[in-house]
mmCIF file of C-alpha atoms and ligand atoms in Angstrom:
data_model
loop_
_atom_site.group_PDB
_atom_site.id
_atom_site.type_symbol
_atom_site.label_atom_id
_atom_site.label_comp_id
_atom_site.label_asym_id
_atom_site.label_seq_id
_atom_site.Cartn_x
_atom_site.Cartn_y
_atom_site.Cartn_z
ATOM 1 C CA MET A 1 18.737 -1.152 -8.229
ATOM 2 C CA PHE A 2 15.506 0.908 -8.253
ATOM 3 C CA PRO A 3 15.763 4.441 -6.844
ATOM 4 C CA ASN A 4 11.989 4.573 -6.200
ATOM 5 C CA LEU A 5 11.957 1.395 -4.059
ATOM 6 C CA THR A 6 12.505 0.868 -0.336
ATOM 7 C CA VAL A 7 12.431 -2.774 0.762
ATOM 8 C CA LEU A 8 11.553 -2.993 4.444
ATOM 9 C CA ALA A 9 13.896 -5.567 5.894
ATOM 10 C CA HIS A 10 12.615 -5.413 9.498
ATOM 11 C CA PRO A 11 12.869 -8.941 10.983
ATOM 12 C CA LEU A 12 9.217 -8.991 12.093
ATOM 13 C CA ILE A 13 8.043 -8.024 8.606
ATOM 14 C CA GLN A 14 10.182 -10.733 7.015
ATOM 15 C CA HIS A 15 9.045 -13.370 9.536
ATOM 16 C CA LYS A 16 5.378 -12.578 8.929
ATOM 17 C CA LEU A 17 5.845 -12.389 5.160
ATOM 18 C CA THR A 18 7.203 -15.933 5.119
ATOM 19 C CA LYS A 19 4.081 -17.135 6.930
ATOM 20 C CA LEU A 20 1.948 -15.181 4.468
ATOM 21 C CA ARG A 21 3.583 -16.881 1.485
ATOM 22 C CA ASN A 22 2.896 -20.338 2.898
ATOM 23 C CA ARG A 23 0.239 -22.037 0.801
ATOM 24 C CA THR A 24 -1.252 -23.700 3.887
ATOM 25 C CA THR A 25 -1.916 -20.414 5.703
ATOM 26 C CA ALA A 26 -5.677 -20.187 6.193
ATOM 27 C CA THR A 27 -7.808 -17.160 5.288
ATOM 28 C CA ARG A 28 -8.174 -16.049 8.886
ATOM 29 C CA ASP A 29 -4.416 -16.069 9.521
ATOM 30 C CA PHE A 30 -3.712 -14.566 6.101
ATOM 31 C CA LYS A 31 -5.947 -11.601 6.965
ATOM 32 C CA ALA A 32 -4.301 -11.123 10.356
ATOM 33 C CA LEU A 33 -0.813 -11.289 8.844
ATOM 34 C CA VAL A 34 -1.638 -8.742 6.116
ATOM 35 C CA ASN A 35 -2.855 -6.364 8.817
ATOM 36 C CA GLU A 36 0.177 -6.907 11.034
ATOM 37 C CA ILE A 37 2.627 -6.454 8.162
ATOM 38 C CA SER A 38 0.780 -3.302 7.090
ATOM 39 C CA THR A 39 1.078 -1.793 10.570
ATOM 40 C CA LEU A 40 4.807 -2.434 10.607
ATOM 41 C CA MET A 41 5.252 -1.123 7.064
ATOM 42 C CA ALA A 42 3.315 2.040 7.852
ATOM 43 C CA TYR A 43 5.529 2.661 10.878
ATOM 44 C CA GLU A 44 8.580 2.588 8.610
ATOM 45 C CA ALA A 45 6.994 4.472 5.716
ATOM 46 C CA THR A 46 6.040 7.389 7.975
ATOM 47 C CA ALA A 47 9.460 7.723 9.633
ATOM 48 C CA ASP A 48 10.281 10.949 7.781
ATOM 49 C CA LEU A 49 6.965 12.778 8.163
ATOM 50 C CA PRO A 50 7.481 16.450 8.970
ATOM 51 C CA LEU A 51 6.657 17.602 12.491
ATOM 52 C CA GLU A 52 5.592 20.999 13.768
ATOM 53 C CA PRO A 53 5.916 22.367 17.268
ATOM 54 C CA THR A 54 2.880 22.576 19.524
ATOM 55 C CA THR A 55 2.216 22.952 23.236
ATOM 56 C CA VAL A 56 0.529 20.511 25.578
ATOM 57 C CA GLU A 57 -0.836 20.867 29.077
ATOM 58 C CA THR A 58 0.276 18.044 31.296
ATOM 59 C CA PRO A 59 -1.488 17.673 34.672
ATOM 60 C CA LEU A 60 1.359 19.786 36.090
ATOM 61 C CA GLU A 61 2.304 22.446 33.547
ATOM 62 C CA THR A 62 2.369 23.511 29.924
ATOM 63 C CA THR A 63 5.219 22.129 27.861
ATOM 64 C CA ALA A 64 6.461 22.002 24.302
ATOM 65 C CA GLY A 65 5.477 19.079 22.105
ATOM 66 C CA MET A 66 5.365 18.000 18.481
ATOM 67 C CA ARG A 67 2.647 16.958 16.094
ATOM 68 C CA VAL A 68 2.657 15.672 12.548
ATOM 69 C CA ALA A 69 2.375 18.689 10.263
ATOM 70 C CA GLY A 70 -0.264 19.239 7.614
ATOM 71 C CA LYS A 71 -3.589 17.715 6.685
ATOM 72 C CA LYS A 72 -4.592 14.284 7.901
ATOM 73 C CA LEU A 73 -3.096 11.416 5.925
ATOM 74 C CA ALA A 74 -5.230 9.558 3.417
ATOM 75 C CA LEU A 75 -5.150 5.800 2.958
ATOM 76 C CA ILE A 76 -6.307 4.670 -0.463
ATOM 77 C CA PRO A 77 -6.725 0.898 -0.777
ATOM 78 C CA ILE A 78 -6.976 -0.465 -4.311
ATOM 79 C CA LEU A 79 -9.990 -2.780 -4.258
ATOM 80 C CA ARG A 80 -10.186 -5.513 -3.393
ATOM 81 C CA ALA A 81 -6.963 -6.700 -1.855
ATOM 82 C CA GLY A 82 -5.826 -3.290 -0.623
ATOM 83 C CA LEU A 83 -8.733 -3.356 1.832
ATOM 84 C CA GLY A 84 -6.839 -5.969 3.806
ATOM 85 C CA MET A 85 -4.145 -3.408 4.655
ATOM 86 C CA VAL A 86 -6.402 -0.634 5.973
ATOM 87 C CA ASP A 87 -7.233 -1.745 9.521
ATOM 88 C CA GLY A 88 -3.622 -2.441 10.421
ATOM 89 C CA ILE A 89 -2.627 1.087 9.433
ATOM 90 C CA VAL A 90 -5.671 2.752 11.010
ATOM 91 C CA GLN A 91 -4.623 1.181 14.309
ATOM 92 C CA LEU A 92 -1.432 3.212 14.045
ATOM 93 C CA ILE A 93 -2.955 6.363 12.510
ATOM 94 C CA PRO A 94 -6.574 6.515 13.731
ATOM 95 C CA SER A 95 -7.167 9.971 12.262
ATOM 96 C CA ALA A 96 -6.341 8.867 8.714
ATOM 97 C CA ARG A 97 -8.991 9.447 6.068
ATOM 98 C CA VAL A 98 -9.810 6.497 3.831
ATOM 99 C CA GLY A 99 -10.649 6.632 0.117
ATOM 100 C CA HIS A 100 -11.090 3.815 -2.392
ATOM 101 C CA ILE A 101 -9.997 3.092 -5.924
ATOM 102 C CA GLY A 102 -11.674 0.154 -7.669
ATOM 103 C CA LEU A 103 -9.538 -1.656 -10.240
ATOM 104 C CA TYR A 104 -9.295 -5.241 -11.366
ATOM 105 C CA ARG A 105 -6.965 -6.900 -13.845
ATOM 106 C CA ASP A 106 -8.517 -8.286 -16.981
ATOM 107 C CA HIS A 107 -7.559 -11.971 -16.904
ATOM 108 C CA ASP A 108 -6.568 -12.113 -20.574
ATOM 109 C CA THR A 109 -4.895 -8.783 -21.219
ATOM 110 C CA LEU A 110 -3.683 -8.182 -17.615
ATOM 111 C CA GLU A 111 -4.677 -4.541 -18.171
ATOM 112 C CA PRO A 112 -6.442 -2.790 -15.248
ATOM 113 C CA VAL A 113 -10.168 -2.090 -15.526
ATOM 114 C CA HIS A 114 -11.327 0.910 -13.511
ATOM 115 C CA TYR A 115 -14.701 0.818 -11.725
ATOM 116 C CA TYR A 116 -14.679 3.074 -8.627
ATOM 117 C CA PHE A 117 -13.025 6.254 -7.362
ATOM 118 C CA LYS A 118 -13.810 8.120 -4.137
ATOM 119 C CA ILE A 119 -11.153 9.916 -2.143
ATOM 120 C CA PRO A 120 -10.991 12.576 0.610
ATOM 121 C CA GLY A 121 -10.831 16.226 -0.533
ATOM 122 C CA ASP A 122 -7.985 18.745 -0.199
ATOM 123 C CA GLU A 123 -5.975 16.573 -2.557
ATOM 124 C CA GLU A 124 -3.227 19.142 -3.135
ATOM 125 C CA ASP A 125 -2.299 19.358 0.542
ATOM 126 C CA ARG A 126 -2.673 15.753 1.610
ATOM 127 C CA LEU A 127 -0.188 12.884 1.768
ATOM 128 C CA PHE A 128 -1.703 9.790 0.150
ATOM 129 C CA PHE A 129 -0.707 6.231 0.961
ATOM 130 C CA VAL A 130 -1.985 3.948 -1.775
ATOM 131 C CA LEU A 131 -2.307 0.356 -0.563
ATOM 132 C CA ASP A 132 -2.233 -2.899 -2.518
ATOM 133 C CA PRO A 133 -0.480 -6.064 -1.337
ATOM 134 C CA MET A 134 0.623 -6.955 -4.878
ATOM 135 C CA LEU A 135 2.576 -4.942 -7.470
ATOM 136 C CA ALA A 136 2.808 -7.284 -10.459
ATOM 137 C CA THR A 137 2.866 -5.759 -13.980
ATOM 138 C CA GLY A 138 2.321 -2.397 -12.311
ATOM 139 C CA GLY A 139 -0.693 -1.629 -14.514
ATOM 140 C CA SER A 140 -3.084 -1.175 -11.578
ATOM 141 C CA ALA A 141 -0.687 0.930 -9.489
ATOM 142 C CA VAL A 142 0.254 3.170 -12.416
ATOM 143 C CA GLN A 143 -3.394 3.769 -13.214
ATOM 144 C CA ALA A 144 -4.236 4.485 -9.563
ATOM 145 C CA MET A 145 -1.410 7.059 -9.343
ATOM 146 C CA SER A 146 -2.554 8.720 -12.579
ATOM 147 C CA ALA A 147 -6.144 8.941 -11.315
ATOM 148 C CA LEU A 148 -4.996 10.523 -8.049
ATOM 149 C CA LYS A 149 -2.735 12.999 -9.812
ATOM 150 C CA GLN A 150 -5.529 13.926 -12.184
ATOM 151 C CA VAL A 151 -7.600 15.224 -9.271
ATOM 152 C CA GLY A 152 -4.657 17.165 -7.851
ATOM 153 C CA ALA A 153 -2.752 14.808 -5.542
ATOM 154 C CA ARG A 154 0.900 15.765 -5.391
ATOM 155 C CA ARG A 155 2.322 13.696 -2.549
ATOM 156 C CA ILE A 156 1.769 9.972 -2.974
ATOM 157 C CA ARG A 157 3.472 6.886 -1.542
ATOM 158 C CA PHE A 158 2.698 3.324 -2.541
ATOM 159 C CA LEU A 159 2.752 0.488 -0.012
ATOM 160 C CA CYS A 160 2.746 -3.078 -1.288
ATOM 161 C CA ILE A 161 3.742 -6.311 0.376
ATOM 162 C CA VAL A 162 5.230 -8.164 -2.597
ATOM 163 C CA ALA A 163 6.578 -6.418 -5.693
ATOM 164 C CA ALA A 164 7.810 -7.777 -9.012
ATOM 165 C CA PRO A 165 10.724 -6.028 -10.759
ATOM 166 C CA GLU A 166 8.454 -5.441 -13.764
ATOM 167 C CA GLY A 167 6.002 -3.456 -11.628
ATOM 168 C CA ILE A 168 8.666 -1.378 -9.917
ATOM 169 C CA LYS A 169 10.179 -0.533 -13.299
ATOM 170 C CA ARG A 170 6.779 0.488 -14.688
ATOM 171 C CA MET A 171 6.165 2.723 -11.676
ATOM 172 C CA LEU A 172 9.604 4.285 -12.141
ATOM 173 C CA ASP A 173 8.916 4.956 -15.815
ATOM 174 C CA HIS A 174 5.485 6.536 -15.232
ATOM 175 C CA HIS A 175 5.610 7.963 -11.699
ATOM 176 C CA PRO A 176 9.253 8.447 -10.640
ATOM 177 C CA ASP A 177 8.103 10.844 -7.893
ATOM 178 C CA VAL A 178 6.170 8.115 -6.049
ATOM 179 C CA ARG A 179 8.172 6.217 -3.436
ATOM 180 C CA VAL A 180 7.327 2.537 -3.311
ATOM 181 C CA PHE A 181 7.637 0.614 -0.026
ATOM 182 C CA ALA A 182 7.593 -3.175 -0.218
ATOM 183 C CA ALA A 183 8.229 -6.053 2.150
ATOM 184 C CA ALA A 184 9.861 -8.011 -0.689
ATOM 185 C CA LEU A 185 11.151 -7.582 -4.213
ATOM 186 C CA ASP A 186 10.454 -10.948 -5.802
ATOM 187 C CA ARG A 187 12.173 -12.617 -8.771
ATOM 188 C CA GLU A 188 9.839 -12.184 -11.734
ATOM 189 C CA LEU A 189 6.359 -12.480 -13.201
ATOM 190 C CA SER A 190 5.025 -15.756 -14.555
ATOM 191 C CA SER A 191 3.700 -15.885 -18.116
ATOM 192 C CA SER A 192 0.198 -15.476 -16.665
ATOM 193 C CA GLY A 193 1.153 -12.388 -14.647
ATOM 194 C CA TYR A 194 1.597 -13.947 -11.191
ATOM 195 C CA ILE A 195 4.481 -12.860 -9.017
ATOM 196 C CA LEU A 196 7.115 -15.592 -8.478
ATOM 197 C CA PRO A 197 7.635 -16.836 -5.834
ATOM 198 C CA GLY A 198 4.851 -14.518 -4.625
ATOM 199 C CA LEU A 199 1.959 -15.615 -2.445
ATOM 200 C CA GLY A 200 -0.744 -16.372 -4.999
ATOM 201 C CA ASP A 201 -3.866 -14.290 -5.552
ATOM 202 C CA ALA A 202 -3.966 -11.881 -2.618
ATOM 203 C CA GLY A 203 -7.640 -10.950 -3.050
ATOM 204 C CA ASP A 204 -8.764 -14.571 -3.168
ATOM 205 C CA ARG A 205 -6.645 -15.531 -0.176
ATOM 206 C CA LEU A 206 -7.916 -12.559 1.855
ATOM 207 C CA PHE A 207 -11.573 -13.031 1.085
ATOM 208 C CA GLY A 208 -11.742 -16.798 0.642
ATOM 209 C CA THR A 209 -12.807 -16.620 -3.008
ATOM 210 C CA ARG A 210 -11.292 -18.467 -5.972
HETATM 211 C C1 PRP B 301 -4.529 -7.827 -7.945
HETATM 212 C C2 PRP B 301 -3.776 -7.024 -6.914
HETATM 213 C C3 PRP B 301 -3.481 -5.745 -7.669
HETATM 214 C C4 PRP B 301 -3.265 -6.227 -9.075
HETATM 215 C C5 PRP B 301 -1.788 -6.257 -9.349
HETATM 216 O O1 PRP B 301 -5.844 -7.437 -8.003
HETATM 217 O O2 PRP B 301 -4.477 -6.830 -5.734
HETATM 218 O O3 PRP B 301 -4.524 -4.797 -7.597
HETATM 219 O O4 PRP B 301 -3.816 -7.553 -9.136
HETATM 220 O O5 PRP B 301 -1.529 -6.606 -10.647
HETATM 221 P P1 PRP B 301 -0.867 -5.610 -11.688
HETATM 222 O O6 PRP B 301 0.298 -4.989 -11.009
HETATM 223 O O7 PRP B 301 -0.450 -6.521 -12.818
HETATM 224 O O8 PRP B 301 -1.882 -4.598 -12.137
HETATM 225 P P2 PRP B 301 -6.914 -8.171 -8.947
HETATM 226 O O9 PRP B 301 -6.838 -7.620 -10.337
HETATM 227 O O10 PRP B 301 -6.732 -9.646 -8.819
HETATM 228 O O11 PRP B 301 -8.292 -7.679 -8.392
HETATM 229 P P3 PRP B 301 -9.064 -8.096 -7.061
HETATM 230 O O12 PRP B 301 -8.247 -7.566 -5.900
HETATM 231 O O13 PRP B 301 -10.366 -7.393 -7.202
HETATM 232 O O14 PRP B 301 -9.183 -9.586 -7.037
HETATM 233 N N1 URA B 302 -2.208 -10.199 -8.185
HETATM 234 C C1 URA B 302 -2.135 -11.092 -7.164
HETATM 235 O O1 URA B 302 -3.011 -11.136 -6.294
HETATM 236 N N2 URA B 302 -1.086 -11.948 -7.156
HETATM 237 C C2 URA B 302 -0.125 -11.931 -8.096
HETATM 238 O O2 URA B 302 0.819 -12.738 -8.007
HETATM 239 C C3 URA B 302 -0.225 -10.992 -9.132
HETATM 240 C C4 URA B 302 -1.268 -10.124 -9.143
#
């Protein structure tokens, strides 16, 4: 339905996502699940990374090997909730650089408000993975992509856990070159901008705020 979207149907991701949605899941478990899902999503979202040949010395002889080509990957969590996805991915890709984009949604207009931007250099040559568990109206993600592109980023992927069709469509309209990876494509947005069925406010559930 959406050419920019890949829904990751791996059984472990879907099992953990169902636990994440559960309203009785406590903050501590919520955090652990977001990390675990992020690790599994990153594994899938990096499956097509280009490799280059290298050599390696084993204890016995020199042999041919492979390494991921190009500059180190950059993980860019959108504050706050994107922070919850970083550790799980760093476990898999310890050399990844980490930048931050600060955005929050105005409660009345649902428009993103920008407050922080700090990312690793060499933007033109780097692959960026922007992280945010929730893609709702798409306002925050679209603005984050625009900010990255403005400083020269050319290769960007977006990893979210739950996406609304409205957000995917907005990403497609504004940034058709950005592949979106999600654990679920949910039904719709509520009149107040929450994803249905969703999992509630990801930032509040991660950090125990309300
Ligand atoms: C949430 C979420 C996304 C944004 C998604 O953040 O983490 O960043 O909303 O909504 P959108 O697609 O309609 O822009 P929130 O604004 O609640 O900020 P917080 O993480 O600081 O609480
Ligand atoms: N942000 C969230 O944290 N949850 C939603 O359902 C929508 C936006």
